[in-house]
Amino acid sequence: MNFATQDNNLAQAKPLRDGGAGTPRDEDPAGQDPGRDPAPQDPQHDPQAARQARHRRRYAWIGTLASVVLFVISLGVLGKLVSTVTWAELRTAFLAATPNQIGIAIALVVVSYLFLTCYDALALRQLKLRVPYRTTALASFTSYAVSFNLGFPLLTAGTVRYWIYSGQGLSPGRIAALTIVAGFTFWLGMGAVLGISLIREAEPLSHLTYTSVLFNQGLGVATLAAVVAYLAWVSVRRRSVKVRGWRLELPGLKLSLSQMLVGAGDVCAAAGVLYVLLPAGHGVSFEAFVAIYVLAAMLGIASHAPGGLGVFEATVLLALSGLPRESVLGALLLFRVCYYLIPFVVALAALGAYEIAKRARLTPREAPDDDAESDPTP
């Protein structure tokens, strides 16, 4: 598969509003004035710039070290938790799911990934770009399915997005801007769901996680306050962020609310996949379980492990320690199959079909020309 080949005959993405004729594609990744910062001073001649560079390197190492430590600790906890589970018990628990449970789980997987396609659709709307939904759905679904399994989302998801969106005329800068806006959708949804769940289910969660009711309520209020503060911040006037010298205008209140609802729908559907696979009679409400799922997902993201592997499982097992361990572990393994493995296989097949169709469009059709092949008349 050739990632570099592009169909020059495909229509370029057009802005919803005229952004000004003659603007080069790669000059403006957000469909707006890039607002490039002035050229930075040479660190060797600017002591302040040199100090800032050292601070950035130091914080980068701290973040990487914290991720590694979290991952190692989680693996140790996970190993200790499953050390008492035999393969026979795990196999029995894995196969204990009924066809009805699996059917509902697959349906919720489809719903979750449909919400994920809306991430890119909302980002394209913010960037004032017209791209057919079938292309948006393909790029969004395949990029998330691949990055969930392989990790390194900036590299894996970015490569898949570029492969598909570049055929629609989007430059690498625009694709990077799209990825940033889609990230806001994810975190707004996670924050809203986590805050509401912690406040409403503070007491049940205190028994599951061995924390106080007041702590859960305080964390929930702080999380919701952060979400509301962001919504208020973008509603007052147009806001923008600068990434490597590019200015990206953030969505306003109306689009941010849409992002929050889409992100919340995705999170609830994904949590529902694991919830329906848990053993019957567990007695945990869905709203309380969503809070556990979000916290486990956040820790998994912080670990930078593909799909939060190991960290996510350890967190869920600790929170649901009152349930049979082999049954919860079996549900977690089946969740991995339904939510990660099956979409990954489907995404690879879809990318293969896309590449075949793309090459078929690029290959000139050779029609026979009987007149040209006939002998000329002397």
Coordinates of C-alpha atoms in Angstrom, one line a residue:
M1 CA 0.0 0.0 0.0
N2 CA 1.4 3.3 -1.1
F3 CA 0.8 6.0 1.6
A4 CA 2.4 8.7 -0.6
T5 CA 0.3 8.3 -3.7
Q6 CA -2.5 10.9 -4.1
D7 CA -5.2 11.3 -6.6
N8 CA -4.6 14.8 -8.1
N9 CA -8.0 14.6 -9.9
L10 CA -10.0 14.3 -6.6
A11 CA -11.8 17.5 -5.6
Q12 CA -10.1 19.5 -2.9
A13 CA -12.0 20.2 0.3
K14 CA -13.7 23.6 0.1
P15 CA -14.4 25.9 3.0
L16 CA -17.9 26.7 4.0
R17 CA -17.1 30.4 3.8
D18 CA -14.7 31.9 1.4
G19 CA -11.5 32.2 3.3
G20 CA -9.9 34.4 0.6
A21 CA -8.9 33.5 -2.8
G22 CA -5.3 32.6 -3.5
T23 CA -4.5 31.3 0.0
P24 CA -2.0 28.5 -0.3
R25 CA -3.3 25.2 1.1
D26 CA -0.4 24.5 3.4
E27 CA -0.2 28.0 4.8
D28 CA -3.3 27.8 6.9
P29 CA -3.9 24.5 8.7
A30 CA -7.1 25.7 10.5
G31 CA -8.7 27.5 7.5
Q32 CA -7.8 30.8 9.3
D33 CA -5.0 33.3 9.6
P34 CA -2.2 31.1 11.0
G35 CA -0.9 33.9 13.1
R36 CA 2.6 32.7 13.1
D37 CA 4.7 33.9 16.1
P38 CA 7.8 35.9 15.4
A39 CA 10.9 33.9 14.8
P40 CA 12.4 32.8 18.1
Q41 CA 15.8 34.0 19.2
D42 CA 18.7 31.7 19.0
P43 CA 18.9 29.9 22.4
Q44 CA 22.7 30.3 22.4
H45 CA 22.3 34.1 22.4
D46 CA 19.1 34.3 24.4
P47 CA 19.5 33.0 28.0
Q48 CA 15.7 33.1 28.6
A49 CA 15.0 31.0 25.6
A50 CA 17.8 28.6 26.7
R51 CA 16.2 28.2 30.1
Q52 CA 12.8 27.6 28.6
A53 CA 14.2 24.9 26.4
R54 CA 15.8 23.2 29.4
H55 CA 12.6 23.4 31.3
R56 CA 10.6 21.8 28.4
R57 CA 13.2 19.0 28.1
R58 CA 13.0 18.4 31.9
Y59 CA 9.2 18.3 32.0
A60 CA 9.2 16.0 29.0
W61 CA 11.4 13.5 30.9
I62 CA 9.3 13.8 34.0
G63 CA 6.1 13.0 32.0
T64 CA 7.7 10.0 30.3
L65 CA 9.1 8.7 33.6
A66 CA 5.7 9.1 35.3
S67 CA 4.0 7.1 32.5
V68 CA 6.6 4.3 32.7
V69 CA 6.2 4.2 36.5
L70 CA 2.4 4.1 36.3
F71 CA 2.6 1.3 33.7
V72 CA 5.0 -0.8 35.7
I73 CA 3.0 -0.4 38.9
S74 CA -0.2 -1.3 37.1
L75 CA 1.4 -4.5 35.7
G76 CA 2.5 -5.5 39.1
V77 CA -0.9 -4.9 40.6
L78 CA -2.5 -6.8 37.7
G79 CA -0.2 -9.7 38.1
K80 CA -0.9 -9.9 41.8
L81 CA -4.7 -9.7 41.2
V82 CA -4.8 -12.5 38.6
S83 CA -2.2 -14.7 40.4
T84 CA -5.0 -16.6 42.1
V85 CA -7.0 -17.2 38.9
T86 CA -6.4 -20.4 37.1
W87 CA -6.7 -20.8 33.3
A88 CA -9.6 -23.2 33.7
E89 CA -11.5 -20.6 35.7
L90 CA -10.6 -17.8 33.2
R91 CA -11.7 -19.9 30.3
T92 CA -15.0 -20.7 32.0
A93 CA -15.6 -17.1 32.8
F94 CA -14.7 -16.0 29.2
L95 CA -17.2 -18.4 27.7
A96 CA -19.9 -17.7 30.3
A97 CA -21.2 -14.7 28.3
T98 CA -24.6 -15.4 26.7
P99 CA -25.4 -14.7 23.0
N100 CA -27.7 -11.9 24.2
Q101 CA -24.8 -10.2 26.1
I102 CA -22.5 -10.5 23.2
G103 CA -25.1 -9.2 20.8
I104 CA -25.8 -6.1 23.0
A105 CA -22.1 -5.5 23.4
I106 CA -21.5 -5.6 19.6
A107 CA -24.4 -3.2 19.1
L108 CA -22.9 -0.8 21.7
V109 CA -19.5 -1.1 19.9
V110 CA -21.2 0.1 16.7
V111 CA -22.9 3.0 18.5
S112 CA -19.6 4.1 20.1
Y113 CA -17.7 4.1 16.8
L114 CA -20.5 6.0 15.2
F115 CA -20.0 8.7 17.8
L116 CA -16.3 8.6 17.1
T117 CA -17.0 9.5 13.4
C118 CA -18.8 12.6 14.7
Y119 CA -15.6 13.7 16.3
D120 CA -14.1 14.3 12.9
A121 CA -17.3 15.7 11.5
L122 CA -17.5 18.4 14.2
A123 CA -13.8 19.2 13.7
L124 CA -14.3 19.6 10.0
R125 CA -17.3 21.9 10.7
Q126 CA -15.2 24.1 13.0
L127 CA -12.4 24.3 10.3
K128 CA -15.1 25.2 7.7
L129 CA -14.2 22.3 5.4
R130 CA -16.5 20.2 3.3
V131 CA -15.7 16.5 3.2
P132 CA -18.2 13.8 2.3
Y133 CA -19.4 11.9 5.5
R134 CA -18.4 8.5 4.0
T135 CA -14.8 9.8 3.8
T136 CA -15.1 11.3 7.3
A137 CA -16.5 8.1 8.7
L138 CA -13.8 6.0 7.0
A139 CA -10.9 8.2 8.2
S140 CA -12.3 8.5 11.8
F141 CA -13.2 4.9 12.3
T142 CA -10.0 3.4 10.9
S143 CA -7.7 5.9 12.6
Y144 CA -9.2 5.3 16.0
A145 CA -9.4 1.5 15.5
V146 CA -5.8 1.4 14.5
S147 CA -4.4 3.7 17.2
F148 CA -6.4 2.0 20.0
N149 CA -4.6 -1.2 19.2
L150 CA -1.1 0.0 18.2
G151 CA -0.8 3.0 20.5
F152 CA 1.2 6.1 19.6
P153 CA -2.0 7.8 18.4
L154 CA -0.2 10.9 17.0
L155 CA 1.8 8.7 14.6
T156 CA -0.7 5.8 13.8
A157 CA -3.9 7.8 13.8
G158 CA -2.2 10.7 12.1
T159 CA -0.8 8.5 9.3
V160 CA -4.2 6.9 8.6
R161 CA -5.9 10.3 8.6
Y162 CA -3.4 11.7 6.2
W163 CA -3.7 8.7 3.9
I164 CA -7.4 9.3 3.5
Y165 CA -7.9 13.1 4.0
S166 CA -5.0 14.0 1.7
G167 CA -7.0 12.7 -1.2
Q168 CA -9.6 15.3 -0.4
G169 CA -7.1 18.1 -0.6
L170 CA -6.4 18.6 3.1
S171 CA -2.8 19.6 4.0
P172 CA -0.9 18.1 6.9
G173 CA -1.5 21.3 8.9
R174 CA -5.3 21.0 8.5
I175 CA -5.2 17.4 9.5
A176 CA -3.2 18.2 12.6
A177 CA -5.8 20.9 13.4
L178 CA -8.6 18.5 12.9
T179 CA -6.9 16.1 15.4
I180 CA -6.6 18.8 18.0
V181 CA -10.3 19.8 17.8
A182 CA -11.4 16.1 17.9
G183 CA -9.3 15.8 21.1
F184 CA -11.4 18.6 22.7
T185 CA -14.5 16.6 21.9
F186 CA -13.1 13.5 23.7
W187 CA -12.1 15.4 26.9
L188 CA -15.3 17.5 27.1
G189 CA -17.4 14.3 27.0
M190 CA -15.2 12.5 29.5
G191 CA -15.2 15.4 31.9
A192 CA -19.0 15.8 31.8
V193 CA -19.7 12.1 32.3
L194 CA -17.1 11.8 35.1
G195 CA -18.3 14.9 37.0
I196 CA -22.0 13.9 36.9
S197 CA -21.3 10.3 37.9
L198 CA -19.1 11.2 40.8
I199 CA -21.7 13.6 42.2
R200 CA -24.8 11.4 41.7
E201 CA -23.1 8.1 42.7
A202 CA -20.7 9.4 45.4
E203 CA -21.9 6.9 48.1
P204 CA -21.9 3.7 46.0
L205 CA -18.5 4.7 44.6
S206 CA -17.1 5.2 48.0
H207 CA -17.8 1.5 48.8
L208 CA -16.2 0.4 45.6
T209 CA -13.1 2.5 45.6
Y210 CA -12.6 2.9 49.3
T211 CA -12.8 6.7 49.2
S212 CA -15.0 9.1 51.1
V213 CA -18.3 10.4 49.8
L214 CA -17.1 14.0 50.3
F215 CA -14.0 13.3 48.3
N216 CA -16.0 11.8 45.4
Q217 CA -18.4 14.8 45.5
G218 CA -15.6 17.3 45.6
L219 CA -13.8 15.7 42.7
G220 CA -17.0 15.6 40.7
V221 CA -17.8 19.3 41.4
A222 CA -14.2 20.2 40.4
T223 CA -14.4 18.3 37.2
L224 CA -17.8 19.8 36.2
A225 CA -16.5 23.2 37.2
A226 CA -13.6 22.8 34.8
V227 CA -16.0 21.9 32.0
V228 CA -18.4 24.7 32.7
A229 CA -15.4 27.2 33.0
Y230 CA -14.2 26.1 29.6
L231 CA -17.7 26.5 28.0
A232 CA -18.0 30.0 29.6
W233 CA -14.5 30.9 28.4
V234 CA -15.2 30.1 24.7
S235 CA -18.7 31.7 24.9
V236 CA -17.5 35.2 25.8
R237 CA -15.5 35.7 22.6
R238 CA -13.5 33.8 20.1
R239 CA -10.7 31.9 21.6
S240 CA -7.6 30.4 20.0
V241 CA -4.6 28.3 20.9
K242 CA -1.2 28.4 19.3
V243 CA 0.5 25.1 18.4
R244 CA 4.1 25.4 17.1
G245 CA 3.4 28.9 15.8
W246 CA 0.0 28.1 14.3
R247 CA -3.1 29.8 15.6
L248 CA -6.1 27.5 15.9
E249 CA -9.5 29.0 16.6
L250 CA -11.5 27.0 19.2
P251 CA -15.2 26.1 18.7
G252 CA -17.7 28.5 20.2
L253 CA -20.3 27.6 22.8
K254 CA -22.8 26.0 20.5
L255 CA -20.3 23.7 18.8
S256 CA -18.6 23.0 22.2
L257 CA -21.9 21.8 23.6
S258 CA -22.3 19.5 20.6
Q259 CA -18.8 18.2 21.2
M260 CA -19.6 17.5 24.9
L261 CA -22.8 15.6 24.0
V262 CA -21.0 13.5 21.3
G263 CA -18.1 12.8 23.6
A264 CA -20.5 11.8 26.5
G265 CA -22.4 9.5 24.1
D266 CA -19.2 7.8 23.0
V267 CA -18.0 7.3 26.6
C268 CA -21.4 5.9 27.8
A269 CA -21.6 3.5 24.8
A270 CA -18.0 2.2 25.3
A271 CA -18.6 1.8 29.1
G272 CA -21.9 -0.1 28.2
V273 CA -19.9 -2.7 26.2
L274 CA -18.0 -3.8 29.3
Y275 CA -21.0 -3.3 31.6
V276 CA -23.2 -5.8 29.8
L277 CA -20.4 -8.3 29.8
L278 CA -20.0 -8.3 33.5
P279 CA -21.4 -11.4 35.4
A280 CA -25.1 -11.2 36.3
G281 CA -26.1 -10.0 39.7
H282 CA -23.1 -7.8 40.3
G283 CA -25.3 -5.1 41.8
V284 CA -23.3 -2.1 40.4
S285 CA -25.4 0.6 38.8
F286 CA -24.4 1.8 35.3
E287 CA -23.9 5.4 36.4
A288 CA -21.4 4.3 39.1
F289 CA -19.7 2.0 36.7
V290 CA -19.3 4.8 34.1
A291 CA -17.2 6.7 36.7
I292 CA -15.0 3.7 37.2
Y293 CA -14.6 3.2 33.4
V294 CA -13.7 6.8 32.9
L295 CA -11.1 6.8 35.6
A296 CA -9.6 3.5 34.3
A297 CA -9.5 5.0 30.7
M298 CA -7.8 8.2 31.9
L299 CA -5.1 6.2 33.8
G300 CA -4.7 4.0 30.7
I301 CA -4.2 7.1 28.5
A302 CA -1.7 8.5 31.0
S303 CA 0.3 5.3 30.8
H304 CA 0.6 5.6 27.0
A305 CA 0.1 1.9 26.7
P306 CA -1.9 0.7 23.6
G307 CA -5.5 0.9 24.7
G308 CA -4.4 1.3 28.3
L309 CA -3.5 -2.4 28.3
G310 CA -2.8 -3.6 31.8
V311 CA -3.5 -0.3 33.5
F312 CA -7.2 -0.3 32.5
E313 CA -7.7 -3.9 33.6
A314 CA -5.9 -3.3 36.9
T315 CA -8.0 -0.3 37.8
V316 CA -11.3 -2.1 36.9
L317 CA -10.3 -5.2 38.9
L318 CA -9.4 -3.1 41.9
A319 CA -12.7 -1.1 41.8
L320 CA -14.7 -4.3 41.4
S321 CA -12.8 -6.3 43.9
G322 CA -16.0 -7.4 45.5
L323 CA -17.0 -9.5 42.4
P324 CA -15.5 -12.8 41.4
R325 CA -12.1 -12.0 40.0
E326 CA -12.1 -14.6 37.3
S327 CA -15.5 -13.4 36.0
V328 CA -14.5 -9.7 35.8
L329 CA -11.2 -10.7 34.1
G330 CA -13.1 -12.8 31.6
A331 CA -15.4 -9.8 30.9
L332 CA -12.4 -7.6 30.4
L333 CA -10.8 -10.0 27.9
L334 CA -14.1 -10.3 26.0
F335 CA -14.4 -6.5 26.0
R336 CA -10.9 -6.3 24.4
V337 CA -12.1 -8.7 21.7
C338 CA -15.3 -6.8 21.0
Y339 CA -14.1 -3.2 21.3
Y340 CA -10.5 -3.4 20.1
L341 CA -9.8 -6.6 18.1
I342 CA -12.9 -6.9 15.9
P343 CA -12.9 -3.2 14.9
F344 CA -9.2 -3.4 14.2
V345 CA -9.7 -6.3 11.8
V346 CA -12.6 -4.5 10.1
A347 CA -10.5 -1.3 9.9
L348 CA -7.6 -3.1 8.2
A349 CA -10.1 -4.7 5.7
A350 CA -11.6 -1.2 5.0
L351 CA -8.2 0.4 4.5
G352 CA -7.3 -2.4 2.1
A353 CA -10.5 -2.0 0.1
Y354 CA -9.9 1.8 0.0
E355 CA -6.4 1.4 -1.4
I356 CA -7.6 -1.1 -4.0
A357 CA -10.4 1.3 -5.1
K358 CA -8.0 4.2 -5.1
R359 CA -5.5 2.4 -7.3
A360 CA -8.4 1.3 -9.6
R361 CA -9.3 5.0 -10.1
L362 CA -5.8 6.0 -10.8
T363 CA -5.1 3.3 -13.3
P364 CA -5.9 4.4 -16.9
R365 CA -8.3 2.2 -18.6
E366 CA -6.9 0.9 -21.9
A367 CA -9.6 0.6 -24.5
P368 CA -8.9 -1.4 -27.8
D369 CA -8.5 0.7 -30.9
D370 CA -9.2 -1.5 -33.9
D371 CA -8.8 1.4 -36.4
A372 CA -5.3 2.2 -35.1
E373 CA -4.2 -1.4 -35.3
S374 CA -5.3 -1.9 -38.9
D375 CA -2.8 -1.8 -41.7
P376 CA -2.5 1.7 -43.3
T377 CA -3.7 2.0 -46.9
P378 CA -0.7 2.5 -49.3

